[in-house]
Amino acid sequence: MLLYRCIAGFACMGFAFFAMSQMALADASSLVFVSPVLTFFMGALFLHEKIDPISLISAITAFGGLICVVRPGFLFGYDHPTAASDGSWVAVCSALLGAFSQVFVFLTMRQLKGLNVFVIVHYFALASVILTMLWLALIQQSFYMPDTFLLWRAIIGTGIATFGGQMFLTRGFQLEKAGIAAVMRYLDVVFVFIWDSLILGEHINHWSIVGAVVILTCAVIIAVRKIQMTMKD
């Protein structure tokens, strides 16, 4: 199970980072956070979990929010203020693959609740280094060494923040029920929208805000309904 968590975590971060580099940070984050909706459908399809009508309506509605974030040209047009920052379909698919991977991360972390958090984070980091080196050697076949202080600062800062985030995230899922912990994670999107606008200075399309609100609202409803059904059982 630890191996699956490491592979799924690496895939999630890889797909998410690529999407964030190719499209607006707020849009990429919103797409990645479709994972609770995907979890609902996967649970019903593969685990034969009971389908709650309210959750089903919320899950279907969430895809309306997904369309608002993706903004396909045949619906929203190709000429608008944020057209330059809209991601390609490759970036969109990468973000959605990150969401799929995140589903498996959540499931495996819950199964590893008896394992020390530092052990999980250690092996995840180790697996990420190994898989990254294999990717560079076999697929990308090139390595770029940062040559400016700003790049090194960004890389080191990303590493420290990621380590801290993974540690607290893993511990949170060990201590709390998966549904409640997942709801708390939706604060990520709130901070992303704030920092994307204030720090990065990116112009956020109003449809992205609408889509993010729809996705988050539906995801929270699904999580809360799941908690209520679990408490009844």
PDB file of C-alpha atoms in Angstrom:
ATOM      1  CA  MET A   1       0.000   0.000   0.000  1.00  0.00           C
ATOM      2  CA  LEU A   2       2.907   2.344   0.732  1.00  0.00           C
ATOM      3  CA  LEU A   3       4.274   1.678  -2.753  1.00  0.00           C
ATOM      4  CA  TYR A   4       0.919   2.579  -4.313  1.00  0.00           C
ATOM      5  CA  ARG A   5       0.816   5.776  -2.253  1.00  0.00           C
ATOM      6  CA  CYS A   6       4.286   6.766  -3.493  1.00  0.00           C
ATOM      7  CA  ILE A   7       3.475   6.087  -7.148  1.00  0.00           C
ATOM      8  CA  ALA A   8       0.093   7.817  -6.982  1.00  0.00           C
ATOM      9  CA  GLY A   9       1.600  10.784  -5.143  1.00  0.00           C
ATOM     10  CA  PHE A  10       4.364  11.153  -7.715  1.00  0.00           C
ATOM     11  CA  ALA A  11       1.862  10.974 -10.567  1.00  0.00           C
ATOM     12  CA  CYS A  12      -0.423  13.499  -8.876  1.00  0.00           C
ATOM     13  CA  MET A  13       2.354  16.023  -8.305  1.00  0.00           C
ATOM     14  CA  GLY A  14       3.826  15.502 -11.763  1.00  0.00           C
ATOM     15  CA  PHE A  15       0.549  16.010 -13.597  1.00  0.00           C
ATOM     16  CA  ALA A  16      -0.469  18.916 -11.353  1.00  0.00           C
ATOM     17  CA  PHE A  17       2.874  20.726 -11.671  1.00  0.00           C
ATOM     18  CA  PHE A  18       2.809  20.377 -15.455  1.00  0.00           C
ATOM     19  CA  ALA A  19      -0.733  21.750 -15.597  1.00  0.00           C
ATOM     20  CA  MET A  20       0.203  24.671 -13.345  1.00  0.00           C
ATOM     21  CA  SER A  21       3.120  25.529 -15.613  1.00  0.00           C
ATOM     22  CA  GLN A  22       0.902  25.570 -18.698  1.00  0.00           C
ATOM     23  CA  MET A  23      -2.208  27.391 -17.472  1.00  0.00           C
ATOM     24  CA  ALA A  24      -3.365  29.841 -14.827  1.00  0.00           C
ATOM     25  CA  LEU A  25      -2.618  28.544 -11.341  1.00  0.00           C
ATOM     26  CA  ALA A  26      -6.201  29.077 -10.192  1.00  0.00           C
ATOM     27  CA  ASP A  27      -7.607  27.107 -13.139  1.00  0.00           C
ATOM     28  CA  ALA A  28      -5.202  24.200 -12.675  1.00  0.00           C
ATOM     29  CA  SER A  29      -5.932  23.989  -8.947  1.00  0.00           C
ATOM     30  CA  SER A  30      -9.675  24.014  -9.550  1.00  0.00           C
ATOM     31  CA  LEU A  31      -9.385  21.134 -12.013  1.00  0.00           C
ATOM     32  CA  VAL A  32      -7.230  19.074  -9.662  1.00  0.00           C
ATOM     33  CA  PHE A  33      -9.827  19.515  -6.930  1.00  0.00           C
ATOM     34  CA  VAL A  34     -12.411  17.678  -8.995  1.00  0.00           C
ATOM     35  CA  SER A  35     -10.987  14.572  -7.266  1.00  0.00           C
ATOM     36  CA  PRO A  36     -13.784  14.256  -4.635  1.00  0.00           C
ATOM     37  CA  VAL A  37     -16.337  14.140  -7.441  1.00  0.00           C
ATOM     38  CA  LEU A  38     -14.292  11.498  -9.235  1.00  0.00           C
ATOM     39  CA  THR A  39     -14.031   9.558  -5.979  1.00  0.00           C
ATOM     40  CA  PHE A  40     -17.815   9.518  -5.756  1.00  0.00           C
ATOM     41  CA  PHE A  41     -18.209   8.024  -9.227  1.00  0.00           C
ATOM     42  CA  MET A  42     -15.340   5.564  -8.821  1.00  0.00           C
ATOM     43  CA  GLY A  43     -16.705   4.366  -5.504  1.00  0.00           C
ATOM     44  CA  ALA A  44     -20.114   3.772  -7.030  1.00  0.00           C
ATOM     45  CA  LEU A  45     -18.676   2.096 -10.121  1.00  0.00           C
ATOM     46  CA  PHE A  46     -15.979  -0.146  -8.678  1.00  0.00           C
ATOM     47  CA  LEU A  47     -16.847  -0.496  -4.991  1.00  0.00           C
ATOM     48  CA  HIS A  48     -20.624  -0.582  -5.498  1.00  0.00           C
ATOM     49  CA  GLU A  49     -21.131   2.111  -2.887  1.00  0.00           C
ATOM     50  CA  LYS A  50     -24.632   3.419  -2.331  1.00  0.00           C
ATOM     51  CA  ILE A  51     -25.531   6.381  -4.542  1.00  0.00           C
ATOM     52  CA  ASP A  52     -27.136   9.219  -2.626  1.00  0.00           C
ATOM     53  CA  PRO A  53     -29.476  11.277  -4.888  1.00  0.00           C
ATOM     54  CA  ILE A  54     -28.264  14.605  -3.485  1.00  0.00           C
ATOM     55  CA  SER A  55     -24.635  13.589  -3.954  1.00  0.00           C
ATOM     56  CA  LEU A  56     -25.375  12.403  -7.482  1.00  0.00           C
ATOM     57  CA  ILE A  57     -26.941  15.749  -8.391  1.00  0.00           C
ATOM     58  CA  SER A  58     -23.972  17.545  -6.834  1.00  0.00           C
ATOM     59  CA  ALA A  59     -21.509  15.385  -8.763  1.00  0.00           C
ATOM     60  CA  ILE A  60     -23.248  16.085 -12.068  1.00  0.00           C
ATOM     61  CA  THR A  61     -23.479  19.806 -11.270  1.00  0.00           C
ATOM     62  CA  ALA A  62     -19.752  19.866 -10.504  1.00  0.00           C
ATOM     63  CA  PHE A  63     -19.029  19.055 -14.123  1.00  0.00           C
ATOM     64  CA  GLY A  64     -20.837  22.261 -15.024  1.00  0.00           C
ATOM     65  CA  GLY A  65     -18.271  24.059 -12.893  1.00  0.00           C
ATOM     66  CA  LEU A  66     -15.566  22.076 -14.656  1.00  0.00           C
ATOM     67  CA  ILE A  67     -16.764  23.419 -17.998  1.00  0.00           C
ATOM     68  CA  CYS A  68     -16.632  26.975 -16.630  1.00  0.00           C
ATOM     69  CA  VAL A  69     -12.995  26.504 -15.646  1.00  0.00           C
ATOM     70  CA  VAL A  70     -11.941  24.756 -18.863  1.00  0.00           C
ATOM     71  CA  ARG A  71     -13.941  27.186 -21.017  1.00  0.00           C
ATOM     72  CA  PRO A  72     -14.006  25.294 -24.326  1.00  0.00           C
ATOM     73  CA  GLY A  73     -13.817  27.690 -27.232  1.00  0.00           C
ATOM     74  CA  PHE A  74     -16.933  26.436 -28.985  1.00  0.00           C
ATOM     75  CA  LEU A  75     -18.977  27.507 -25.933  1.00  0.00           C
ATOM     76  CA  PHE A  76     -17.126  30.550 -24.578  1.00  0.00           C
ATOM     77  CA  GLY A  77     -15.438  31.813 -27.718  1.00  0.00           C
ATOM     78  CA  TYR A  78     -11.760  32.111 -28.494  1.00  0.00           C
ATOM     79  CA  ASP A  79     -11.320  35.859 -28.014  1.00  0.00           C
ATOM     80  CA  HIS A  80     -11.503  37.011 -24.392  1.00  0.00           C
ATOM     81  CA  PRO A  81      -9.170  38.841 -21.943  1.00  0.00           C
ATOM     82  CA  THR A  82      -7.676  35.669 -20.436  1.00  0.00           C
ATOM     83  CA  ALA A  83      -7.322  33.702 -23.676  1.00  0.00           C
ATOM     84  CA  ALA A  84      -3.529  33.878 -23.497  1.00  0.00           C
ATOM     85  CA  SER A  85      -3.435  32.182 -20.083  1.00  0.00           C
ATOM     86  CA  ASP A  86      -5.998  29.503 -20.900  1.00  0.00           C
ATOM     87  CA  GLY A  87      -4.372  26.105 -20.878  1.00  0.00           C
ATOM     88  CA  SER A  88      -4.227  23.761 -23.837  1.00  0.00           C
ATOM     89  CA  TRP A  89      -6.175  20.535 -23.813  1.00  0.00           C
ATOM     90  CA  VAL A  90      -2.938  18.762 -22.895  1.00  0.00           C
ATOM     91  CA  ALA A  91      -2.679  20.919 -19.767  1.00  0.00           C
ATOM     92  CA  VAL A  92      -6.353  20.361 -18.948  1.00  0.00           C
ATOM     93  CA  CYS A  93      -5.997  16.587 -19.321  1.00  0.00           C
ATOM     94  CA  SER A  94      -2.868  16.698 -17.181  1.00  0.00           C
ATOM     95  CA  ALA A  95      -4.769  18.473 -14.401  1.00  0.00           C
ATOM     96  CA  LEU A  96      -7.582  15.916 -14.577  1.00  0.00           C
ATOM     97  CA  LEU A  97      -5.073  13.050 -14.467  1.00  0.00           C
ATOM     98  CA  GLY A  98      -3.660  14.725 -11.379  1.00  0.00           C
ATOM     99  CA  ALA A  99      -7.150  14.650  -9.901  1.00  0.00           C
ATOM    100  CA  PHE A 100      -7.474  10.931 -10.669  1.00  0.00           C
ATOM    101  CA  SER A 101      -4.115  10.282  -9.024  1.00  0.00           C
ATOM    102  CA  GLN A 102      -5.150  12.297  -5.992  1.00  0.00           C
ATOM    103  CA  VAL A 103      -8.103   9.961  -5.483  1.00  0.00           C
ATOM    104  CA  PHE A 104      -5.713   7.047  -4.983  1.00  0.00           C
ATOM    105  CA  VAL A 105      -3.508   9.173  -2.711  1.00  0.00           C
ATOM    106  CA  PHE A 106      -6.434   9.843  -0.375  1.00  0.00           C
ATOM    107  CA  LEU A 107      -7.485   6.201  -0.317  1.00  0.00           C
ATOM    108  CA  THR A 108      -4.008   4.861   0.381  1.00  0.00           C
ATOM    109  CA  MET A 109      -3.234   7.436   3.078  1.00  0.00           C
ATOM    110  CA  ARG A 110      -6.324   6.384   4.965  1.00  0.00           C
ATOM    111  CA  GLN A 111      -5.166   2.765   4.819  1.00  0.00           C
ATOM    112  CA  LEU A 112      -1.745   3.749   6.188  1.00  0.00           C
ATOM    113  CA  LYS A 113      -3.077   5.479   9.305  1.00  0.00           C
ATOM    114  CA  GLY A 114      -1.068   3.187  11.588  1.00  0.00           C
ATOM    115  CA  LEU A 115       2.253   4.098   9.979  1.00  0.00           C
ATOM    116  CA  ASN A 116       4.432   6.943  11.235  1.00  0.00           C
ATOM    117  CA  VAL A 117       3.930  10.089   9.168  1.00  0.00           C
ATOM    118  CA  PHE A 118       7.674  10.625   8.675  1.00  0.00           C
ATOM    119  CA  VAL A 119       8.033   7.104   7.275  1.00  0.00           C
ATOM    120  CA  ILE A 120       5.343   7.791   4.678  1.00  0.00           C
ATOM    121  CA  VAL A 121       6.782  11.169   3.692  1.00  0.00           C
ATOM    122  CA  HIS A 122      10.325   9.751   3.611  1.00  0.00           C
ATOM    123  CA  TYR A 123       9.466   6.940   1.224  1.00  0.00           C
ATOM    124  CA  PHE A 124       7.318   9.240  -0.881  1.00  0.00           C
ATOM    125  CA  ALA A 125      10.248  11.645  -1.255  1.00  0.00           C
ATOM    126  CA  LEU A 126      12.642   8.774  -1.979  1.00  0.00           C
ATOM    127  CA  ALA A 127      10.323   7.285  -4.593  1.00  0.00           C
ATOM    128  CA  SER A 128       9.845  10.712  -6.180  1.00  0.00           C
ATOM    129  CA  VAL A 129      13.611  11.194  -6.517  1.00  0.00           C
ATOM    130  CA  ILE A 130      14.063   7.756  -8.087  1.00  0.00           C
ATOM    131  CA  LEU A 131      11.129   8.145 -10.475  1.00  0.00           C
ATOM    132  CA  THR A 132      12.244  11.655 -11.423  1.00  0.00           C
ATOM    133  CA  MET A 133      15.767  10.472 -12.234  1.00  0.00           C
ATOM    134  CA  LEU A 134      14.349   7.653 -14.350  1.00  0.00           C
ATOM    135  CA  TRP A 135      12.142  10.147 -16.179  1.00  0.00           C
ATOM    136  CA  LEU A 136      15.087  12.445 -16.867  1.00  0.00           C
ATOM    137  CA  ALA A 137      17.325   9.599 -18.021  1.00  0.00           C
ATOM    138  CA  LEU A 138      14.880   7.631 -20.147  1.00  0.00           C
ATOM    139  CA  ILE A 139      12.297  10.121 -21.422  1.00  0.00           C
ATOM    140  CA  GLN A 140      13.386  13.733 -21.144  1.00  0.00           C
ATOM    141  CA  GLN A 141      17.078  12.877 -21.592  1.00  0.00           C
ATOM    142  CA  SER A 142      18.198  16.306 -20.448  1.00  0.00           C
ATOM    143  CA  PHE A 143      18.895  18.054 -17.170  1.00  0.00           C
ATOM    144  CA  TYR A 144      18.731  21.775 -16.499  1.00  0.00           C
ATOM    145  CA  MET A 145      20.801  23.266 -13.687  1.00  0.00           C
ATOM    146  CA  PRO A 146      19.330  26.529 -12.329  1.00  0.00           C
ATOM    147  CA  ASP A 147      21.779  29.378 -12.768  1.00  0.00           C
ATOM    148  CA  THR A 148      20.125  32.239 -10.899  1.00  0.00           C
ATOM    149  CA  PHE A 149      19.466  32.944  -7.245  1.00  0.00           C
ATOM    150  CA  LEU A 150      15.756  33.463  -7.887  1.00  0.00           C
ATOM    151  CA  LEU A 151      15.396  29.991  -9.401  1.00  0.00           C
ATOM    152  CA  TRP A 152      17.289  28.357  -6.542  1.00  0.00           C
ATOM    153  CA  ARG A 153      15.180  30.256  -4.043  1.00  0.00           C
ATOM    154  CA  ALA A 154      12.001  29.090  -5.770  1.00  0.00           C
ATOM    155  CA  ILE A 155      13.184  25.466  -5.914  1.00  0.00           C
ATOM    156  CA  ILE A 156      14.304  25.351  -2.280  1.00  0.00           C
ATOM    157  CA  GLY A 157      11.153  27.122  -1.143  1.00  0.00           C
ATOM    158  CA  THR A 158       9.007  24.690  -3.123  1.00  0.00           C
ATOM    159  CA  GLY A 159      10.824  21.746  -1.576  1.00  0.00           C
ATOM    160  CA  ILE A 160      10.422  23.006   1.986  1.00  0.00           C
ATOM    161  CA  ALA A 161       6.774  23.949   1.496  1.00  0.00           C
ATOM    162  CA  THR A 162       6.006  20.635  -0.215  1.00  0.00           C
ATOM    163  CA  PHE A 163       7.651  18.627   2.558  1.00  0.00           C
ATOM    164  CA  GLY A 164       5.709  20.492   5.219  1.00  0.00           C
ATOM    165  CA  GLY A 165       2.485  20.205   3.276  1.00  0.00           C
ATOM    166  CA  GLN A 166       2.893  16.470   2.718  1.00  0.00           C
ATOM    167  CA  MET A 167       3.713  15.891   6.380  1.00  0.00           C
ATOM    168  CA  PHE A 168       0.704  17.785   7.716  1.00  0.00           C
ATOM    169  CA  LEU A 169      -1.581  16.403   4.999  1.00  0.00           C
ATOM    170  CA  THR A 170      -0.591  12.822   5.758  1.00  0.00           C
ATOM    171  CA  ARG A 171      -0.968  13.321   9.493  1.00  0.00           C
ATOM    172  CA  GLY A 172      -4.334  14.982   9.025  1.00  0.00           C
ATOM    173  CA  PHE A 173      -5.701  12.073   7.020  1.00  0.00           C
ATOM    174  CA  GLN A 174      -4.395   9.666   9.646  1.00  0.00           C
ATOM    175  CA  LEU A 175      -6.081  11.489  12.523  1.00  0.00           C
ATOM    176  CA  GLU A 176      -9.346  12.505  10.906  1.00  0.00           C
ATOM    177  CA  LYS A 177     -11.945  10.828   8.741  1.00  0.00           C
ATOM    178  CA  ALA A 178     -11.153  11.088   5.056  1.00  0.00           C
ATOM    179  CA  GLY A 179     -14.315  13.043   4.269  1.00  0.00           C
ATOM    180  CA  ILE A 180     -13.715  15.712   6.898  1.00  0.00           C
ATOM    181  CA  ALA A 181     -10.038  16.003   6.011  1.00  0.00           C
ATOM    182  CA  ALA A 182     -10.922  16.366   2.333  1.00  0.00           C
ATOM    183  CA  VAL A 183     -13.314  19.217   3.130  1.00  0.00           C
ATOM    184  CA  MET A 184     -10.526  21.070   4.948  1.00  0.00           C
ATOM    185  CA  ARG A 185      -8.308  20.673   1.892  1.00  0.00           C
ATOM    186  CA  TYR A 186     -10.689  22.803  -0.155  1.00  0.00           C
ATOM    187  CA  LEU A 187      -9.194  25.822   1.579  1.00  0.00           C
ATOM    188  CA  ASP A 188      -6.290  25.264  -0.829  1.00  0.00           C
ATOM    189  CA  VAL A 189      -8.317  26.659  -3.691  1.00  0.00           C
ATOM    190  CA  VAL A 190      -9.269  29.744  -1.691  1.00  0.00           C
ATOM    191  CA  PHE A 191      -5.622  30.520  -0.949  1.00  0.00           C
ATOM    192  CA  VAL A 192      -4.608  29.731  -4.530  1.00  0.00           C
ATOM    193  CA  PHE A 193      -7.056  32.268  -5.924  1.00  0.00           C
ATOM    194  CA  ILE A 194      -5.862  34.902  -3.443  1.00  0.00           C
ATOM    195  CA  TRP A 195      -2.145  34.300  -4.018  1.00  0.00           C
ATOM    196  CA  ASP A 196      -2.547  33.896  -7.763  1.00  0.00           C
ATOM    197  CA  SER A 197      -4.084  37.341  -7.945  1.00  0.00           C
ATOM    198  CA  LEU A 198      -2.023  39.191  -5.320  1.00  0.00           C
ATOM    199  CA  ILE A 199       1.419  37.594  -5.676  1.00  0.00           C
ATOM    200  CA  LEU A 200       1.588  36.354  -9.267  1.00  0.00           C
ATOM    201  CA  GLY A 201      -0.589  39.149 -10.591  1.00  0.00           C
ATOM    202  CA  GLU A 202      -2.505  36.869 -12.959  1.00  0.00           C
ATOM    203  CA  HIS A 203      -5.895  38.021 -14.153  1.00  0.00           C
ATOM    204  CA  ILE A 204      -8.475  35.433 -13.115  1.00  0.00           C
ATOM    205  CA  ASN A 205     -11.360  34.959 -15.506  1.00  0.00           C
ATOM    206  CA  HIS A 206     -14.741  35.464 -13.849  1.00  0.00           C
ATOM    207  CA  TRP A 207     -15.885  32.127 -15.257  1.00  0.00           C
ATOM    208  CA  SER A 208     -13.028  30.457 -13.384  1.00  0.00           C
ATOM    209  CA  ILE A 209     -14.336  31.917 -10.140  1.00  0.00           C
ATOM    210  CA  VAL A 210     -17.849  30.703 -10.939  1.00  0.00           C
ATOM    211  CA  GLY A 211     -16.557  27.249 -11.842  1.00  0.00           C
ATOM    212  CA  ALA A 212     -14.391  27.006  -8.725  1.00  0.00           C
ATOM    213  CA  VAL A 213     -17.312  27.969  -6.478  1.00  0.00           C
ATOM    214  CA  VAL A 214     -19.548  25.365  -8.142  1.00  0.00           C
ATOM    215  CA  ILE A 215     -16.913  22.620  -7.896  1.00  0.00           C
ATOM    216  CA  LEU A 216     -16.058  23.375  -4.270  1.00  0.00           C
ATOM    217  CA  THR A 217     -19.692  23.637  -3.214  1.00  0.00           C
ATOM    218  CA  CYS A 218     -20.582  20.329  -4.839  1.00  0.00           C
ATOM    219  CA  ALA A 219     -17.488  18.620  -3.437  1.00  0.00           C
ATOM    220  CA  VAL A 220     -18.261  19.833   0.085  1.00  0.00           C
ATOM    221  CA  ILE A 221     -21.868  18.621  -0.228  1.00  0.00           C
ATOM    222  CA  ILE A 222     -20.665  15.180  -1.336  1.00  0.00           C
ATOM    223  CA  ALA A 223     -18.168  14.979   1.534  1.00  0.00           C
ATOM    224  CA  VAL A 224     -20.688  16.131   4.141  1.00  0.00           C
ATOM    225  CA  ARG A 225     -23.335  13.703   2.882  1.00  0.00           C
ATOM    226  CA  LYS A 226     -20.796  10.896   3.047  1.00  0.00           C
ATOM    227  CA  ILE A 227     -19.967  11.811   6.641  1.00  0.00           C
ATOM    228  CA  GLN A 228     -23.653  11.871   7.559  1.00  0.00           C
ATOM    229  CA  MET A 229     -24.268   8.480   5.970  1.00  0.00           C
ATOM    230  CA  THR A 230     -21.239   7.032   7.764  1.00  0.00           C
ATOM    231  CA  MET A 231     -22.478   8.325  11.118  1.00  0.00           C
ATOM    232  CA  LYS A 232     -25.902   6.771  10.517  1.00  0.00           C
ATOM    233  CA  ASP A 233     -24.311   3.406   9.782  1.00  0.00           C
TER     234      ASP A 233
END
